[in-house]
Coordinates of C-alpha atoms and ligand atoms in Angstrom, one line a residue:
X1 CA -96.3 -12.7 36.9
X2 CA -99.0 -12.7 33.9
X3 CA -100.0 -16.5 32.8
X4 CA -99.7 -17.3 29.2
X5 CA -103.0 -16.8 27.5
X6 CA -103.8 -20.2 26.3
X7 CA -106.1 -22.0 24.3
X8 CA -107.6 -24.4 26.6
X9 CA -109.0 -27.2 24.7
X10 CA -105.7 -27.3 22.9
X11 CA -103.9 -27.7 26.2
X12 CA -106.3 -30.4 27.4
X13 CA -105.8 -32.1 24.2
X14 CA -101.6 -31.6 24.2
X15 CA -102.3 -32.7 28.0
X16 CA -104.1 -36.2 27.2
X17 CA -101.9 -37.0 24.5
X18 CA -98.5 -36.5 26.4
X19 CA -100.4 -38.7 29.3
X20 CA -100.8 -41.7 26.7
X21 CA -97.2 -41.4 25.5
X22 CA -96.1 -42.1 29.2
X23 CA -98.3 -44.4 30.1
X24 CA -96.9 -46.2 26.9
X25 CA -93.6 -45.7 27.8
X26 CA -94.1 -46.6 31.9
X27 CA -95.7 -49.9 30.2
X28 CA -93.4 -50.1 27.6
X29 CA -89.8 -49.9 30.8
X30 CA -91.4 -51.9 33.2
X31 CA -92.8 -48.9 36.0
X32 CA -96.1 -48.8 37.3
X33 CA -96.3 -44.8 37.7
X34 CA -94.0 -41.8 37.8
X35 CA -92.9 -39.2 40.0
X36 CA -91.9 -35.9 37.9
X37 CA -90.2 -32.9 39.9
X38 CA -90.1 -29.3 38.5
X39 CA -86.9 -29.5 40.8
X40 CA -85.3 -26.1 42.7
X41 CA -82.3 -23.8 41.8
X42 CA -79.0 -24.6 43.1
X43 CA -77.5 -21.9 44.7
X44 CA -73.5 -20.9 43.5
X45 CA -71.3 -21.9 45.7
X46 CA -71.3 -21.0 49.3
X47 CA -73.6 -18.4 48.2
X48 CA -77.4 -17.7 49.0
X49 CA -77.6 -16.9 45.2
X50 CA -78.7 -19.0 42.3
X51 CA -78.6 -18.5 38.8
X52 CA -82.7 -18.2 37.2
X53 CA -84.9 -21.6 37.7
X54 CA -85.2 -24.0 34.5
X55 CA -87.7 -26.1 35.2
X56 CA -87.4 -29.9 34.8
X57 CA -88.5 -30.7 31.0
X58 CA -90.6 -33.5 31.6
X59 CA -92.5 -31.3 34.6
X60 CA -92.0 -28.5 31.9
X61 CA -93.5 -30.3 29.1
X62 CA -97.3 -31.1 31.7
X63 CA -96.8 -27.6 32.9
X64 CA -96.0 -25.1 30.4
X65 CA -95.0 -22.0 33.4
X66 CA -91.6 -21.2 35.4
X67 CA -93.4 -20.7 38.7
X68 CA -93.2 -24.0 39.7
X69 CA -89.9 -24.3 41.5
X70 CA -90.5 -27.4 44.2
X71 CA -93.6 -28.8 42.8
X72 CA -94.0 -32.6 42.0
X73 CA -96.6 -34.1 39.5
X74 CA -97.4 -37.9 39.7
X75 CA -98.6 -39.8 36.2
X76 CA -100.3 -42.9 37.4
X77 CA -101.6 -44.4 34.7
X78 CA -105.3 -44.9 34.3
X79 CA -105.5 -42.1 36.8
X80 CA -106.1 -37.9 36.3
X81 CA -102.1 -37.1 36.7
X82 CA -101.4 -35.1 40.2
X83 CA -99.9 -31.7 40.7
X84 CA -98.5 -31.0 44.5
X85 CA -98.2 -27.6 43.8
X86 CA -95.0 -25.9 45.9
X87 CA -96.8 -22.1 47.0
X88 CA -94.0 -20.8 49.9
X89 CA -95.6 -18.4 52.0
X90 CA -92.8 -15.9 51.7
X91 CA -92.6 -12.5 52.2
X92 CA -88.9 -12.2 50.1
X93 CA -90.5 -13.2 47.4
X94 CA -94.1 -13.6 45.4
X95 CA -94.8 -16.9 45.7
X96 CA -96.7 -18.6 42.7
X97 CA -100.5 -18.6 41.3
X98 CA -101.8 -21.6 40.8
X99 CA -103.3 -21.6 37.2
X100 CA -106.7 -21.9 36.3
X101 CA -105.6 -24.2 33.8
X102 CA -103.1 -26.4 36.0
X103 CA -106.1 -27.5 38.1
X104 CA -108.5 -28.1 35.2
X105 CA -105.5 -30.6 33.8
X106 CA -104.5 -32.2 36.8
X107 CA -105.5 -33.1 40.7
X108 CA -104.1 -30.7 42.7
X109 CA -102.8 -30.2 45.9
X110 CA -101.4 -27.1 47.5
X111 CA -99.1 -26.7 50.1
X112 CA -96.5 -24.4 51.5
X113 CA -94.0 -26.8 53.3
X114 CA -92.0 -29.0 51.5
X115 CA -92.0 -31.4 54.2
X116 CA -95.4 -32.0 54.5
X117 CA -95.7 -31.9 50.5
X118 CA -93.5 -34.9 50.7
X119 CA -95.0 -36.4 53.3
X120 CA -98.6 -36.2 50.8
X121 CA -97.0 -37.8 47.8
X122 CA -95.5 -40.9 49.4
X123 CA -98.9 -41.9 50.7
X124 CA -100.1 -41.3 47.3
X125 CA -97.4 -43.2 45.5
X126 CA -97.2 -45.9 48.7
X127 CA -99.5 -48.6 46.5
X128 CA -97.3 -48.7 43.5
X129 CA -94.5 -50.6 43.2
X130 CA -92.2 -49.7 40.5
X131 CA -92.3 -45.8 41.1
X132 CA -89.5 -44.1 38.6
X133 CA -88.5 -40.7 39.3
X134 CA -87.9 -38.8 35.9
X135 CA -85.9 -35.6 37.1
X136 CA -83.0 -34.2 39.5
X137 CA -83.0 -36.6 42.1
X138 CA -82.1 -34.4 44.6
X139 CA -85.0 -32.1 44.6
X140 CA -86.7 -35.2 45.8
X141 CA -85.9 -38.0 48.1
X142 CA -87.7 -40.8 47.5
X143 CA -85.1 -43.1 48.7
X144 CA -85.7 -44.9 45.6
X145 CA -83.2 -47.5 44.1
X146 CA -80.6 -46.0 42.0
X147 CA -81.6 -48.0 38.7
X148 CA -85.7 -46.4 39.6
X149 CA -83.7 -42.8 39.0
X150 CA -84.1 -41.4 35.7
X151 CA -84.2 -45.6 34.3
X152 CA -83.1 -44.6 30.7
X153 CA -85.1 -46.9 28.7
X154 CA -88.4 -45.1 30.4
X155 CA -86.2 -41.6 29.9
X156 CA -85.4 -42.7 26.1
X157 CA -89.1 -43.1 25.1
X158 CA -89.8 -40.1 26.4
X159 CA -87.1 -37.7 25.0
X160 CA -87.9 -39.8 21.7
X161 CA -91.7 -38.4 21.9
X162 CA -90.9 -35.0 22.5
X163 CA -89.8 -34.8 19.3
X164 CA -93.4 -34.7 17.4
X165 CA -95.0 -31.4 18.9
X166 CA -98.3 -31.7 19.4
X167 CA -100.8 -28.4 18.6
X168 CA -100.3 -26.6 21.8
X169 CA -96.5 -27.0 21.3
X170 CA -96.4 -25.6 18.0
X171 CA -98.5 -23.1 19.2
X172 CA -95.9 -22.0 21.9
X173 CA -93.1 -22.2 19.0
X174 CA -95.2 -19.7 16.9
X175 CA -95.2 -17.2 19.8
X176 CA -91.7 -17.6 20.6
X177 CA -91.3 -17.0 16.8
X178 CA -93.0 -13.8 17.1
X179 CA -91.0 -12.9 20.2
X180 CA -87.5 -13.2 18.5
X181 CA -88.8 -11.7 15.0
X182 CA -89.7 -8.9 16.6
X183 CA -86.3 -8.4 18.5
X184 CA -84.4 -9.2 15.5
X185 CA -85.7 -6.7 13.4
X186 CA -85.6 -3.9 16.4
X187 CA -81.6 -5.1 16.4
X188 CA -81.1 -4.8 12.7
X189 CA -82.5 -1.5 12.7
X190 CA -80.3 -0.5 15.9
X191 CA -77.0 -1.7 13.7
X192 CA -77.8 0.4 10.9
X193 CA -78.6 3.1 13.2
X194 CA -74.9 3.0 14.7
X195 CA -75.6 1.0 17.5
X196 CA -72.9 -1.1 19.7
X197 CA -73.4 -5.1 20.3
X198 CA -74.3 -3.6 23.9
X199 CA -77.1 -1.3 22.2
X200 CA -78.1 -3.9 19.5
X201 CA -78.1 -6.6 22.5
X202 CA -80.8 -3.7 24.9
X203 CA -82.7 -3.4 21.7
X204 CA -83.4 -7.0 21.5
X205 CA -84.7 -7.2 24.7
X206 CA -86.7 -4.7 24.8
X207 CA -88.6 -5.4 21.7
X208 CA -89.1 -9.1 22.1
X209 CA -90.4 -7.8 25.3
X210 CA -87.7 -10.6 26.9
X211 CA -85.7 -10.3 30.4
X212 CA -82.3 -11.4 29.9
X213 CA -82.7 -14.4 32.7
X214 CA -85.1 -15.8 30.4
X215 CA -83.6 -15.8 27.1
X216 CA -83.4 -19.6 25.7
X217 CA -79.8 -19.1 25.3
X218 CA -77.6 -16.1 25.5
X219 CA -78.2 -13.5 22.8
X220 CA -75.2 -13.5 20.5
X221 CA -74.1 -10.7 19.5
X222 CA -71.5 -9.9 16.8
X223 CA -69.9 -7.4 14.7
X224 CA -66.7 -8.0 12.7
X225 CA -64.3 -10.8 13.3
X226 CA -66.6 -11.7 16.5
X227 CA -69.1 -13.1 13.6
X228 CA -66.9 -15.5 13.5
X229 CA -67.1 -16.8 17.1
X230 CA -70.1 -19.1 16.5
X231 CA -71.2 -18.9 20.3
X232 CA -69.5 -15.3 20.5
X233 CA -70.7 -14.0 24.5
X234 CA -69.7 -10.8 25.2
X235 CA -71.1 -7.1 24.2
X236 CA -68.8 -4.7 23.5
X237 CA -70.1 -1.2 24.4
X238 CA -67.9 0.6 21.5
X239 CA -68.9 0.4 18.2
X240 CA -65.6 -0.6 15.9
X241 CA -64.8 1.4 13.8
X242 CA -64.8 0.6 10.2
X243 CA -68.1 -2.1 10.7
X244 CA -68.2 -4.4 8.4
X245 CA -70.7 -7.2 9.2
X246 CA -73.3 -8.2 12.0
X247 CA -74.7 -11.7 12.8
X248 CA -77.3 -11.6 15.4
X249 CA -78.4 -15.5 16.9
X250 CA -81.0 -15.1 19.2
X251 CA -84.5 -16.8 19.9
X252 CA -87.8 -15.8 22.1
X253 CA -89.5 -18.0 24.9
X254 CA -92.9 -19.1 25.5
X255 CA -94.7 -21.3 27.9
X256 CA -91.3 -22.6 28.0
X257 CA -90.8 -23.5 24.5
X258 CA -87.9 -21.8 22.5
X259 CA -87.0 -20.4 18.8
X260 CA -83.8 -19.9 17.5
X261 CA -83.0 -17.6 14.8
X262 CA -79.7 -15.9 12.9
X263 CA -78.9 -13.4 10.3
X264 CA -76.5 -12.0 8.8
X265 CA -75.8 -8.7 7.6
X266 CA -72.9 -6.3 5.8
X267 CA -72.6 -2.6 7.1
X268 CA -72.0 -2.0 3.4
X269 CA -74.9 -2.9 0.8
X270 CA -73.5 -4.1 -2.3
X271 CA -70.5 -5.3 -1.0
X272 CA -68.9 -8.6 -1.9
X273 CA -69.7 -10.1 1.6
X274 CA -73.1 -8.9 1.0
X275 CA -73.3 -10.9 -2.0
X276 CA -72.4 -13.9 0.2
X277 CA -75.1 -12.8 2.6
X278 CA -77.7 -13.5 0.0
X279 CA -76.1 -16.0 -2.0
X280 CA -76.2 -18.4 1.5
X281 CA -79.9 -16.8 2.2
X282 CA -80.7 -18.4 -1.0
X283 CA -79.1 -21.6 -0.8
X284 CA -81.0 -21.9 2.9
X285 CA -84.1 -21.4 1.5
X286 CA -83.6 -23.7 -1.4
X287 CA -82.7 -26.5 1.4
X288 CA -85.5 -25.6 3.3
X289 CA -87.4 -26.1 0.1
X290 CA -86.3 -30.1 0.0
X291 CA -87.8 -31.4 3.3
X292 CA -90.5 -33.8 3.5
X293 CA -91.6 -36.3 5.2
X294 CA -89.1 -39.5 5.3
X295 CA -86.2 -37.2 4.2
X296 CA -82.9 -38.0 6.3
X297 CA -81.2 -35.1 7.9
X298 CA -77.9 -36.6 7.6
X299 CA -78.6 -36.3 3.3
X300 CA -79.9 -32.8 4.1
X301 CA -76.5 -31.9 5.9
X302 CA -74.4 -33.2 2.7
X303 CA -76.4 -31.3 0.3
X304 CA -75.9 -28.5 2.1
X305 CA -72.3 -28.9 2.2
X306 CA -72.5 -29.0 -1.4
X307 CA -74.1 -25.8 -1.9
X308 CA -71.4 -24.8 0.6
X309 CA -68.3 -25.9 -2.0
X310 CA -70.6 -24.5 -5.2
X311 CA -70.7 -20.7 -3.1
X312 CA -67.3 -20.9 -2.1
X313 CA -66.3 -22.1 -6.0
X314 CA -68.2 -19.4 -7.3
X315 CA -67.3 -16.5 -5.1
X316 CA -63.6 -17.3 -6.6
X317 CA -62.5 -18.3 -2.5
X318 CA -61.7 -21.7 -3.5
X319 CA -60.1 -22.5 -7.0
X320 CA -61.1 -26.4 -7.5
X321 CA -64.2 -28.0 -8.4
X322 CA -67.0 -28.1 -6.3
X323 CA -66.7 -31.9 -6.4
X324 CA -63.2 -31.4 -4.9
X325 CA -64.1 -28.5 -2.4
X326 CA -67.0 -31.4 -1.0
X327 CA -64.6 -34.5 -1.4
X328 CA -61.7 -33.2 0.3
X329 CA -63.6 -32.0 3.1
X330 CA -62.4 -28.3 2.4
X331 CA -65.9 -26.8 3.0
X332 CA -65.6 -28.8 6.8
X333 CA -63.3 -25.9 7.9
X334 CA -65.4 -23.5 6.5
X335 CA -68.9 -24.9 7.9
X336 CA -67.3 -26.6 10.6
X337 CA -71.4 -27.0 12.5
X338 CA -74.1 -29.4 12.0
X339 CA -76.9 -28.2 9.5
X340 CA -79.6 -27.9 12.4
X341 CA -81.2 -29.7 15.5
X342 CA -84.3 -30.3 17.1
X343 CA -85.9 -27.5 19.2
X344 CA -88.5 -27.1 21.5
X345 CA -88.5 -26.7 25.6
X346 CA -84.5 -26.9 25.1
X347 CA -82.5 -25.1 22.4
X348 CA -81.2 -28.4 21.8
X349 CA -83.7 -30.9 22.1
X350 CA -83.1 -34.1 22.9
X351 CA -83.3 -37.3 21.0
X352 CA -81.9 -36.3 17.6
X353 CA -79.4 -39.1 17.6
X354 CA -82.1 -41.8 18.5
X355 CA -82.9 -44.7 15.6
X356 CA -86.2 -45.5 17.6
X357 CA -87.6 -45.0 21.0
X358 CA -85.6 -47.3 23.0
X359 CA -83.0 -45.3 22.6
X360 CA -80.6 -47.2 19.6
X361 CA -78.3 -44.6 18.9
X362 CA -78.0 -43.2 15.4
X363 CA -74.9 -41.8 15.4
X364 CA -73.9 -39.2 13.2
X365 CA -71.1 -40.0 10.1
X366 CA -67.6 -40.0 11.2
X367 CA -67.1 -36.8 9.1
X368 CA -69.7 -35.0 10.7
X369 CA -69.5 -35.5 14.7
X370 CA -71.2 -32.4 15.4
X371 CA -74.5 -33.0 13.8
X372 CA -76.6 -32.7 16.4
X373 CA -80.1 -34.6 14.1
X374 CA -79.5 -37.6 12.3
X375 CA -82.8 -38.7 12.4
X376 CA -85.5 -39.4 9.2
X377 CA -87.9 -36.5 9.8
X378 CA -91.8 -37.0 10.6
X379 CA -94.6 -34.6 10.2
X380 CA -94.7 -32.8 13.8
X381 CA -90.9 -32.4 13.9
X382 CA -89.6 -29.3 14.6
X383 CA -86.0 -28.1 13.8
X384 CA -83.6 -25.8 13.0
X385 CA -82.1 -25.0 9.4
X386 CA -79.0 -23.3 10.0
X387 CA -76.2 -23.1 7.3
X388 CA -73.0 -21.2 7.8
X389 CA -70.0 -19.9 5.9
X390 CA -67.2 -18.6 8.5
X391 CA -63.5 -17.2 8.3
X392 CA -62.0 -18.8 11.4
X393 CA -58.6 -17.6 11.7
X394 CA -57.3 -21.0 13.5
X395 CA -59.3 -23.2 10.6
X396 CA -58.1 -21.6 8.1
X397 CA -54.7 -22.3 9.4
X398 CA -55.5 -26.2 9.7
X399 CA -56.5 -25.4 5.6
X400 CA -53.1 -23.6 4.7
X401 CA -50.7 -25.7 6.6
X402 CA -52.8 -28.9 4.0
X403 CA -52.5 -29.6 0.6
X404 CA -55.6 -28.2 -0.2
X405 CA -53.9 -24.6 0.7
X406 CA -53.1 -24.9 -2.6
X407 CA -56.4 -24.4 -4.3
X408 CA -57.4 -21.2 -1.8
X409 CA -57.4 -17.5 -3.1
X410 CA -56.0 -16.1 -0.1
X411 CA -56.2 -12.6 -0.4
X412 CA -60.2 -12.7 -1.4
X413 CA -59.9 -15.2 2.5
X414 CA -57.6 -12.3 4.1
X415 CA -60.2 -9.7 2.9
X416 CA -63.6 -11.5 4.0
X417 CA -61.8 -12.4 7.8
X418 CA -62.6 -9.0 9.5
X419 CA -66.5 -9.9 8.8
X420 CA -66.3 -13.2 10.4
X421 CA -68.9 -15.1 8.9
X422 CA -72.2 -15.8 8.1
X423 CA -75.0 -17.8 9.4
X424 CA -78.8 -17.9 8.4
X425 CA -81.1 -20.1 10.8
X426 CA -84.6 -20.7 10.4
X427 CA -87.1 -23.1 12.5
X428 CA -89.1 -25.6 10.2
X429 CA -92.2 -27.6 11.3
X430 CA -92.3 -31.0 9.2
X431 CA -96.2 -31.2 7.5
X432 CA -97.8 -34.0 6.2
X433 CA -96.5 -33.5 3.0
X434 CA -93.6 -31.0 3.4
X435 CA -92.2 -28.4 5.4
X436 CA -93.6 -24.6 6.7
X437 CA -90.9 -22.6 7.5
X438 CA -92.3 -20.9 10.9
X439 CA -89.7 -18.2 10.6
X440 CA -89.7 -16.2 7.0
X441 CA -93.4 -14.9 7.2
X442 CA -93.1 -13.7 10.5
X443 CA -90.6 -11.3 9.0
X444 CA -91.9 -10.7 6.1
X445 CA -95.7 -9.8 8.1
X446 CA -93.7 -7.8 10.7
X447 CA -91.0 -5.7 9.0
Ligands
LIG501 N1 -78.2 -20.6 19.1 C1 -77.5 -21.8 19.2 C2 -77.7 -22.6 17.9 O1 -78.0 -22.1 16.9 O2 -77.6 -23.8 17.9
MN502 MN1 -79.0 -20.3 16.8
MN503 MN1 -79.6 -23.5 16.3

């Protein structure tokens, strides 16, 4: 397995201010020191299988590598943190390297039974008192009280921090950028070249130089009507016949750290969904445009919804005003997603709903459940911008059987259902006085 290249002094810095926020947040809930497992895949059921290892993202975010399946790190404050690194001596598999950089960050020690790994770390941890184990329990057996597993006032501080990338982080997010650019544009080109989802999905792959097991979330994949299954999962191997549409989710991965990028496209330039294509492309960027620093994403996801009801008012698909379209809820069943969510080591990072790091709960507005961000965004805040316009057979049926049926031009909806829908997602990275868009100039410097 090749190591990331990094940047070391970036990582040493990323590594001595991720220390600080836990030794602020062990302070802050009352432990003394902390016991972090990568944690090990659980195999299917009575099966000697397991699906691919996903780290632990607290051991993910110290150690920025998969190959660390059964290794436990120890942040004590005051202290250099300590890596018991988990190296198997297997001849099934390769066991792991242990990186140059791991042991310039942390103490380190290596050993190949787990027992005797164990055996290491409780001496270590045998002077502290209020040890908290952040991580699947079961992985590692402290025999620790239950409320000293994964306490969630330490957990909430932490999931609240991750949320502010440090350089190294937004360093990883710029790779995984260029990872998923680079397969989108080889999977537009195989669409327009005839391809199958099954041939657009290969294509991916191979140029974002990704192994499916290691995707940040299933590719998705879909012509037609399946454009309008927003977490559509299969890959059809034919090609229908006519196309009409293609909308193409699908991110890139780097030391751990995910992006998470759609578009949309007609088989037929010119063409009325087309149109729609480019008239939600420009409404995206124009909401892109509007973040800054103090800016609440929850005002963000209305105005969007009002650019929503002004497209679907002007394409002639609803007959009201736009007022109307937005009041009644009509553009819910249309856009029936949140606006975006955090990203970073998961898809769907955690903590968008918190109000503060202990963990009060901002919870999204009654009309919008789904919103997955309801936080004021801060410089260092990465997140998705990801507006959609769909023709969902079983919404649109909630729309008919309602009064505002009334006010739709059906047979403009009948003819835009067979291309399913649109959705155009960027990644954003909050500055100090606005917002870069980490996705558009990668496509525009690599296509
Ligand atoms: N790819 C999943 C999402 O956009 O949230
Ligand atoms: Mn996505
Ligand atoms: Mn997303």
């Amino acid at each position: 397995m090749t190591e990331p290249a990094f940047d070391d002094a970036a990582y040493c810095e990323h590594i001595v201010a991720i220390t600080a926020q836990w030794e602020r947040a062990l302070t802050a809930s009352g432990s003394d020191a902390a016991v972090v497992p990568a944690g090990v895949a659980q195999m299917y059921f009575q099966d000697d299988q397991a699906p691919t290892f996903h780290p632990n993202p607290h051991f993910a975010r110290f150690y920025p590598e998969d190959n660390c399946e059964q290794s436990v790190l120890v942040v004590k404050p005051g202290n250099r943190s300590k890596l018991y690194f988990h190296r198997p001596a297997s001849y099934w598999y390769q066991p792991p390297t242990l990186p140059d950089w791991a042991q310039a960050a942390f103490d380190v020690e290596v050993h190949d039974d787990e027992e005797k790994l164990m055996k290491s770390l409780v001496a270590d941890v045998s002077g502290y008192s209020r040890i908290a184990l952040v991580g699947p329990a079961e992985s590692c057996d402290l025999n620790l009280p239950l409320e000293a597993i994964n306490p969630k006032d330490l957990v909430n501080r932490l999931q609240f921090a991750r949320s502010k990338k440090t350089d190294f982080e937004v360093a990883r997010l710029r790779e995984a950028t260029e990872m998923g650019v680079r397969g989108h544009i080889a999977a537009r080109d195989t669409f327009r070249e005839g391809g199958s989802e099954f041939d657009i999905h290969m294509a991916y792959l191979g140029a974002s130089r990704q192994q499916e097991s290691k995707l940040p979330y299933p590719n998705i994949i879909a012509l037609n009507e399946h454009a309008g299954v927003l977490h559509y999962q299969h890959y059809d191997r034919t090609r229908p016949d006519p196309t009409r549409s293609f909308l193409i989710d699908a991110g890139g991965r780097s030391g751990g750290y995910h992006s998470d990028i759609t578009r949309t496209y007609s088989a037929n330039p010119g063409d009325e969904f087309d149109d729609l294509v480019a008239a939600l492309d420009a409404k995206q960027r124009d909401t892109v445009a509007h973040i800054e620093p103090g800016l609440s994403f929850v005002d963000l996801q209305v105005r969007m919804h009002r650019e929503v009801a002004d497209l679907l008012v002007s394409f002639d698909i609803l007959r009201c005003s736009v007022e109307g379209a937005y009041d009644r809820s009509i553009t819910d069943l249309f856009f029936p997603h949140g606006l975006g969510h955090l990203l970073g080591l998961q898809t769907h990072d955690v903590g968008g709903h918190f109000a503060n790091e202990a963990g009060d709960l901002a919870e999204p507005p009654q009309r919008f459940p789904k919103l997955r961000f309801t936080r004021a965004v801060e410089p260092g805040y990465v997140f998705t911008v990801e507006p959609g316009i769909y023709f969902i057979p079983s919404l649109l049926k909630d729309l008919a059987d309602s009064d505002a049926g009334r006010d739709v031009n059906w047979p403009k909806v009948e003819s835009l259902i067979p291309c399913g829908g649109i959705r155009i997602e960027d990644n954003v990275l909050v500055t100090s006085d606005g917002v870069e868009n980490l996705t558009r100039p990668v496509f525009e410097a690599l296509d």
